[in-house]
Each structure stands twice: as C-alpha cells, then as structure tokens.
Short mmCIF file of C-alpha atoms in Angstrom, two decimals:
data_model
loop_
_atom_site.label_atom_id
_atom_site.label_comp_id
_atom_site.label_asym_id
_atom_site.label_seq_id
_atom_site.Cartn_x
_atom_site.Cartn_y
_atom_site.Cartn_z
CA MET A 1 -31.75 18.35 -15.05
CA ASN A 2 -30.64 16.41 -18.14
CA LYS A 3 -27.14 15.58 -16.95
CA ASN A 4 -26.42 11.88 -16.46
CA LEU A 5 -23.59 10.30 -14.47
CA ILE A 6 -22.95 6.70 -15.50
CA VAL A 7 -21.36 4.85 -12.59
CA VAL A 8 -19.45 1.67 -13.45
CA VAL A 9 -18.51 -0.56 -10.52
CA GLY A 10 -17.43 -4.12 -9.87
CA PRO A 11 -14.59 -6.23 -8.48
CA THR A 12 -10.99 -5.77 -9.48
CA ALA A 13 -9.89 -7.25 -12.85
CA ILE A 14 -13.49 -7.63 -14.09
CA GLY A 15 -13.09 -5.27 -17.08
CA LYS A 16 -14.39 -1.92 -15.81
CA THR A 17 -11.79 0.11 -17.73
CA SER A 18 -12.58 -1.52 -21.07
CA LEU A 19 -16.32 -1.06 -20.60
CA SER A 20 -15.94 2.55 -19.50
CA ILE A 21 -13.93 3.40 -22.61
CA THR A 22 -16.60 1.78 -24.78
CA LEU A 23 -19.30 3.81 -23.01
CA ALA A 24 -17.26 7.02 -23.19
CA LYS A 25 -16.97 6.63 -26.96
CA TYR A 26 -20.65 5.79 -27.37
CA PHE A 27 -21.96 8.67 -25.22
CA ASP A 28 -19.19 11.08 -26.27
CA CYS A 29 -18.06 11.86 -22.75
CA GLU A 30 -15.12 11.67 -20.34
CA ILE A 31 -14.17 9.36 -17.48
CA VAL A 32 -13.66 10.24 -13.81
CA SER A 33 -11.71 7.57 -11.92
CA ALA A 34 -12.73 6.76 -8.35
CA ASP A 35 -10.03 4.12 -7.87
CA SER A 36 -8.05 5.38 -4.89
CA ARG A 37 -5.14 3.05 -5.73
CA GLN A 38 -4.65 4.73 -9.10
CA PHE A 39 -4.36 8.30 -7.78
CA TYR A 40 -0.62 8.04 -7.15
CA LYS A 41 1.89 8.67 -9.92
CA GLU A 42 4.61 6.51 -8.33
CA MET A 43 2.33 3.44 -8.32
CA CYS A 44 1.67 2.15 -11.82
CA ILE A 45 2.11 -1.58 -12.32
CA GLY A 46 0.69 -2.66 -8.96
CA THR A 47 -2.46 -0.59 -9.37
CA ALA A 48 -3.25 -1.65 -12.95
CA VAL A 49 -3.66 1.91 -14.19
CA PRO A 50 -5.10 2.18 -17.71
CA SER A 51 -2.46 1.75 -20.37
CA THR A 52 -1.22 4.61 -22.53
CA LYS A 53 -3.31 3.19 -25.38
CA GLU A 54 -6.43 3.11 -23.20
CA LEU A 55 -5.87 6.65 -21.92
CA LYS A 56 -5.67 7.86 -25.52
CA GLN A 57 -9.03 6.30 -26.38
CA ALA A 58 -10.97 8.33 -23.82
CA LYS A 59 -10.13 11.27 -21.59
CA HIS A 60 -9.55 10.17 -17.99
CA HIS A 61 -9.38 12.29 -14.83
CA PHE A 62 -7.81 11.51 -11.44
CA ILE A 63 -5.32 8.99 -12.77
CA GLN A 64 -1.86 9.38 -11.20
CA HIS A 65 -2.52 13.02 -10.29
CA LYS A 66 -1.07 12.81 -6.78
CA SER A 67 2.18 11.75 -5.11
CA ILE A 68 2.31 9.07 -2.43
CA LYS A 69 3.75 11.81 -0.20
CA ASP A 70 0.61 13.94 -0.56
CA GLU A 71 -2.18 13.98 2.02
CA TYR A 72 -5.30 13.20 -0.02
CA SER A 73 -8.48 12.11 1.69
CA VAL A 74 -11.78 10.80 0.39
CA GLY A 75 -13.21 14.20 1.37
CA ASP A 76 -10.67 15.91 -0.87
CA PHE A 77 -11.64 13.58 -3.69
CA GLU A 78 -15.35 14.27 -3.22
CA LYS A 79 -14.74 18.01 -3.58
CA ASP A 80 -12.39 17.65 -6.55
CA ALA A 81 -14.57 15.11 -8.39
CA LEU A 82 -17.72 17.20 -8.02
CA ALA A 83 -15.87 20.25 -9.33
CA LYS A 84 -14.66 18.25 -12.32
CA LEU A 85 -18.16 16.92 -13.03
CA THR A 86 -19.57 20.44 -12.88
CA GLU A 87 -17.01 21.42 -15.52
CA LEU A 88 -17.71 18.39 -17.72
CA PHE A 89 -21.48 18.81 -17.58
CA LYS A 90 -21.18 22.34 -18.96
CA HIS A 91 -20.35 20.80 -22.33
CA LYS A 92 -21.79 17.26 -22.25
CA ASN A 93 -24.92 15.51 -21.01
CA TYR A 94 -23.01 12.43 -19.86
CA ALA A 95 -19.98 11.63 -17.73
CA ILE A 96 -18.67 8.32 -16.41
CA LEU A 97 -17.51 7.52 -12.88
CA ILE A 98 -15.55 4.29 -12.63
CA GLY A 99 -14.09 2.56 -9.63
CA GLY A 100 -13.72 -0.39 -7.35
CA SER A 101 -13.26 1.80 -4.26
CA GLY A 102 -16.78 1.80 -2.87
CA LEU A 103 -16.18 4.58 -0.37
CA TYR A 104 -14.90 6.92 -3.08
CA VAL A 105 -17.77 6.12 -5.43
CA ASN A 106 -20.20 6.70 -2.57
CA ALA A 107 -18.58 10.05 -1.78
CA VAL A 108 -19.46 11.32 -5.25
CA THR A 109 -22.93 9.79 -5.55
CA ASN A 110 -24.24 10.20 -1.99
CA GLY A 111 -21.82 12.47 -0.16
CA LEU A 112 -19.77 11.80 2.93
CA ASP A 113 -20.76 11.97 6.55
CA ASN A 114 -19.76 15.18 8.29
CA PHE A 115 -16.90 14.41 10.64
CA PRO A 116 -15.37 16.83 13.15
CA GLU A 117 -11.95 18.37 12.69
CA THR A 118 -9.18 16.12 13.98
CA ASP A 119 -5.78 16.76 15.50
CA ILE A 120 -2.90 16.05 13.13
CA GLU A 121 -0.72 15.10 16.12
CA ILE A 122 -3.13 12.27 16.93
CA ARG A 123 -2.78 11.06 13.36
CA LYS A 124 1.00 11.09 13.63
CA LYS A 125 0.88 9.21 16.93
CA LEU A 126 -1.38 6.52 15.48
CA GLN A 127 0.95 6.16 12.50
CA GLU A 128 3.89 5.72 14.87
CA GLU A 129 1.97 3.10 16.86
CA TYR A 130 1.21 1.21 13.67
CA THR A 131 4.85 1.35 12.55
CA ASN A 132 6.10 0.17 15.95
CA THR A 133 3.50 -2.41 17.01
CA GLY A 134 1.39 -3.23 13.95
CA ILE A 135 -2.33 -3.16 13.32
CA GLU A 136 -3.46 -5.44 16.18
CA ASN A 137 -3.05 -2.81 18.91
CA LEU A 138 -5.00 -0.27 16.88
CA GLN A 139 -7.77 -2.80 16.32
CA LEU A 140 -8.08 -3.34 20.08
CA GLN A 141 -8.26 0.41 20.67
CA LEU A 142 -11.05 0.72 18.12
CA LYS A 143 -12.93 -2.18 19.73
CA ALA A 144 -12.83 -0.35 23.06
CA LEU A 145 -13.75 3.10 21.70
CA ASP A 146 -16.31 2.13 19.07
CA PRO A 147 -17.45 -1.52 19.24
CA GLU A 148 -20.23 -0.85 16.70
CA TYR A 149 -17.86 0.30 13.95
CA TYR A 150 -15.34 -2.37 14.97
CA LYS A 151 -17.90 -5.04 14.00
CA LYS A 152 -18.40 -3.80 10.45
CA VAL A 153 -15.12 -2.19 9.36
CA ASP A 154 -12.55 -4.12 7.34
CA LEU A 155 -10.06 -4.59 10.17
CA SER A 156 -7.25 -5.32 7.72
CA ASN A 157 -7.66 -1.84 6.20
CA THR A 158 -5.14 0.11 8.25
CA HIS A 159 -6.19 3.48 6.85
CA ARG A 160 -9.84 3.05 7.88
CA VAL A 161 -8.97 1.74 11.34
CA MET A 162 -6.63 4.68 11.97
CA ARG A 163 -9.13 7.18 10.56
CA ALA A 164 -11.85 5.89 12.90
CA LEU A 165 -9.51 6.07 15.88
CA GLU A 166 -8.44 9.58 14.89
CA VAL A 167 -12.07 10.74 15.00
CA CYS A 168 -12.83 8.86 18.23
CA ILE A 169 -9.85 10.30 20.08
CA SER A 170 -10.17 13.84 18.70
CA SER A 171 -13.91 14.19 19.29
CA GLY A 172 -14.48 12.02 22.34
CA PHE A 173 -17.35 10.33 20.50
CA PRO A 174 -17.54 7.02 18.60
CA TYR A 175 -16.78 7.23 14.89
CA SER A 176 -20.09 5.46 14.20
CA ALA A 177 -21.98 8.37 15.81
CA PHE A 178 -21.17 10.47 12.74
CA LEU A 179 -22.48 7.90 10.25
CA THR A 180 -26.14 8.87 10.35
CA LYS A 181 -26.67 11.70 7.90
CA PRO A 182 -29.00 11.41 4.88
CA LYS A 183 -27.74 11.30 1.31
CA LYS A 184 -26.83 14.59 -0.33
CA LYS A 185 -28.72 15.56 -3.46
CA ARG A 186 -26.60 15.91 -6.58
CA PRO A 187 -27.30 18.17 -9.58
CA PHE A 188 -27.17 15.21 -11.97
CA HIS A 189 -29.03 11.97 -12.57
CA ILE A 190 -27.16 8.80 -11.56
CA ILE A 191 -27.29 5.50 -13.47
CA LYS A 192 -25.35 2.68 -11.80
CA ILE A 193 -23.93 -0.27 -13.74
CA GLY A 194 -22.29 -3.27 -12.08
CA ILE A 195 -20.04 -5.78 -13.84
CA THR A 196 -19.61 -9.22 -12.35
CA ALA A 197 -18.97 -12.91 -13.13
CA ASP A 198 -18.97 -16.27 -11.40
CA ARG A 199 -16.51 -16.38 -8.53
CA GLU A 200 -14.23 -18.86 -10.31
CA ILE A 201 -13.94 -16.54 -13.32
CA ILE A 202 -13.22 -13.50 -11.13
CA TYR A 203 -10.49 -15.42 -9.31
CA GLU A 204 -8.99 -16.68 -12.56
CA ARG A 205 -8.87 -13.14 -13.94
CA ILE A 206 -7.22 -11.91 -10.74
CA ASN A 207 -4.56 -14.62 -10.85
CA THR A 208 -3.82 -13.82 -14.49
CA ARG A 209 -3.54 -10.10 -13.73
CA VAL A 210 -1.12 -10.69 -10.84
CA ASP A 211 1.09 -12.89 -13.04
CA LEU A 212 1.09 -10.14 -15.67
CA MET A 213 2.05 -7.52 -13.06
CA ILE A 214 5.04 -9.62 -12.04
CA GLU A 215 6.08 -9.99 -15.69
CA GLU A 216 5.75 -6.23 -16.22
CA GLY A 217 8.09 -5.45 -13.32
CA LEU A 218 6.11 -5.13 -10.08
CA ILE A 219 9.09 -6.25 -8.02
CA ASP A 220 11.35 -3.55 -9.45
CA GLU A 221 8.61 -0.96 -8.99
CA ALA A 222 8.24 -1.98 -5.33
CA LYS A 223 12.01 -1.65 -4.87
CA THR A 224 11.84 2.00 -5.93
CA LEU A 225 9.12 2.59 -3.31
CA TYR A 226 10.64 0.53 -0.49
CA ASN A 227 11.84 3.54 1.52
CA PHE A 228 8.27 4.89 1.59
CA LYS A 229 6.57 1.65 2.62
CA VAL A 230 5.20 3.13 5.86
CA LEU A 231 3.01 5.58 3.92
CA ASN A 232 -0.72 4.82 3.81
CA ALA A 233 -0.75 4.83 0.01
CA LEU A 234 1.61 1.84 -0.03
CA ASN A 235 -0.25 -0.18 2.58
CA THR A 236 -2.08 -1.89 -0.24
CA VAL A 237 -2.30 -5.31 -1.83
CA GLY A 238 0.52 -5.98 -4.28
CA TYR A 239 3.07 -3.76 -2.61
CA LYS A 240 2.95 -4.83 1.02
CA GLU A 241 3.51 -8.48 0.02
CA ILE A 242 6.52 -7.61 -2.15
CA PHE A 243 7.92 -5.54 0.73
CA LYS A 244 7.76 -8.72 2.84
CA TYR A 245 9.86 -10.43 0.15
CA LEU A 246 12.33 -7.54 0.06
CA ASP A 247 12.60 -7.75 3.86
CA SER A 248 13.49 -11.46 3.42
CA ASP A 249 10.44 -12.46 5.49
CA TRP A 250 8.92 -14.39 2.56
CA ASP A 251 10.25 -16.00 -0.59
CA ILE A 252 8.99 -14.62 -3.88
CA ASP A 253 6.65 -17.50 -4.71
CA PHE A 254 4.89 -17.16 -1.38
CA ALA A 255 4.67 -13.38 -1.76
CA ILE A 256 3.02 -13.77 -5.17
CA SER A 257 0.57 -16.35 -3.81
CA GLU A 258 -0.31 -13.92 -1.00
CA ILE A 259 -0.95 -11.12 -3.52
CA LYS A 260 -3.38 -13.39 -5.34
CA LYS A 261 -5.09 -14.49 -2.14
CA ASN A 262 -5.40 -10.96 -0.73
CA THR A 263 -6.64 -9.61 -4.07
CA ARG A 264 -9.32 -12.31 -4.14
CA ARG A 265 -10.36 -11.29 -0.63
CA PHE A 266 -10.41 -7.65 -1.72
CA ALA A 267 -12.67 -8.54 -4.67
CA LYS A 268 -15.04 -10.35 -2.31
CA ARG A 269 -15.25 -7.26 -0.07
CA GLN A 270 -15.88 -5.08 -3.13
CA LEU A 271 -18.82 -7.24 -4.19
CA THR A 272 -20.21 -7.32 -0.66
CA TRP A 273 -20.15 -3.51 -0.57
CA PHE A 274 -21.72 -3.00 -4.00
CA LYS A 275 -24.35 -5.75 -3.65
CA LYS A 276 -25.91 -3.73 -0.82
CA ASP A 277 -26.82 -1.00 -3.32
CA ALA A 278 -30.20 -1.84 -4.83
CA ASP A 279 -29.79 0.89 -7.46
CA ILE A 280 -27.03 -0.99 -9.29
CA LYS A 281 -28.06 -2.85 -12.45
CA TRP A 282 -25.78 -5.87 -12.79
CA PHE A 283 -24.45 -7.28 -16.07
CA ASP A 284 -22.24 -10.28 -16.72
CA HIS A 285 -18.72 -9.36 -17.78
CA ILE A 286 -19.32 -10.84 -21.25
CA ALA A 287 -22.67 -9.11 -21.78
CA PRO A 288 -22.70 -7.23 -25.12
CA SER A 289 -22.10 -3.52 -24.70
CA THR A 290 -25.28 -2.87 -26.69
CA SER A 291 -27.38 -4.27 -23.85
CA ILE A 292 -25.69 -1.90 -21.44
CA THR A 293 -25.98 1.17 -23.66
CA THR A 294 -29.66 0.34 -24.26
CA TYR A 295 -30.28 0.18 -20.51
CA ILE A 296 -28.48 3.47 -19.95
CA LYS A 297 -30.43 5.26 -22.69
CA LYS A 298 -33.74 3.98 -21.29
CA ASN A 299 -32.86 5.26 -17.84
CA SER A 300 -31.34 8.60 -18.87
CA LEU A 301 -32.95 12.00 -18.53
#
C-alpha cells in the first residue's frame, strides 16, 4: 500500500486552501474538499469557496457539486469521497483531503458509525417543529431521550440535534448507543496536517474575512436565498445572521458583528475537535511549506 492521503485541517480562515494548493502542486495530486459548507452551488460568498484562480491551480472535487435543495448526508459524502479517492489513487500516489468540518473528515479517515434506517416522516416533523418553535424544544427532547449525547453535542448545531432525535425516535434507542464501533481500515496511508495560530491571529483573520465577504456581496447573495432559509444547508453562520437583518430583527452592523462572533465560536469548536486527534501534526500558519512537505515525505509510504 503506497497510496498516501494528506489530510489538511484547521480552523476557518487559517489558510488551508492556500496550503493545499501548494501541496497539490508539490506532490502532483488533486484535492478532495470535506468542507460541508462548500458543497452547495448556491452558496458562494458566505462559504469562502476557493476562487476561480485557486481552482485553476489545482483540481478540486466536491466544491459546489450539490444544490441546497438536495438531500446530502455525511454518509453520502463518505461513499462519494471514497469512490473518488479510489479513482485518484489509480493514477497517483498522493491525494489531499481538506476541510474544517471534522465530522466529514472523520467519515473519510475513520468511517461513520452504523446507524439504523430512519423514518423520513419523523425528519419532516422535526423540521416543522424547528420552524414553528425553534431549537430550544428540540434540545429539551434530546436531553430527555439521550442525556449522554446532549452533554457533548454542539447544541447550536440544528442539523446534528435533529439527526440525533431522528435516530432516537425511529429506533427507540439513544443516538449515543450507536457511537461505539471501531475505526474502519482504509486502503491508503493517512498523514494528518493541522494549521493553527495564536487565538488573536485566528480571530483577526476571521474578522477580516467577514468584512471581505460583506464587500463582495454577501447581503445580496443572502437575499437570493431568503425564500429557502428554512433548509438545513442555510442554517449556517453568515447566512442566518443576514436573514435576521432581512427580517428587520437586527440592524446590519449588529448582524455583521454576530457573524464575526459566531464564526469565532465555530473556529474554537473546530480546534477543540481536531486537538483531540493525536495523529495530527500541527504547524503554525506561517511555517514554510518546505517544513510541511519534508514532514509528509518522511511519513509517506
């Protein structure tokens, strides 16, 4: 097995795209995106998808390949990403997996837990409850049905709360009862690279990115998506705050400040997730790429 998957992770706005392109050029390979926010073709500015120039520098996969109206789960991504990697490894010894979505990265590297089939009607009912009463009622239901998962899940992540409830209600068992399986073995060697910086630098980069998104037209982009705001894909930082502005609940300055605050919180959760993985080799965001390529070569098969 001489196939190597280079995994590049880190908080939002840290420079993962730039590094991945550099690595793709150096190792003559292609990039598989595991950023669940960048899957949707209608969402461009608010998800910071790679620019046209960046996409031309290295071949990317799973960038804006779905519609916000499509049902696309992490399980679907696991299957599709593994199929793509199988294809890529027929011709190259390296491929790159990049993302800030820890669950999606984990799906490719370790595999997902095996959950039972669920009833689509339960999913629809939970979505209606969320639309009518908000997230708090769903959080209380999860606390009652699965207190263990309730303690560790990101309760502000509506999709994960609803998914856990969907499994609980459909199966009659706690969602956490299905989170016990061992890692799946993959037919490739995995080398994990993490990019980070001091908290103040990460926050400064986030604030700068949000300002740039506003300049590039995030508000107008959100207006085109307003009628679809109840969809899970749009329940994400950057869009949900602008929807509050469009609903006249907030003024624009407050909405922008909330995007920055919620993105900083998201970055903190990303780092918390990735720091638990002892296999990740961390580099500062300004570390020379040569130090990273040297590490990868030393740890490749």
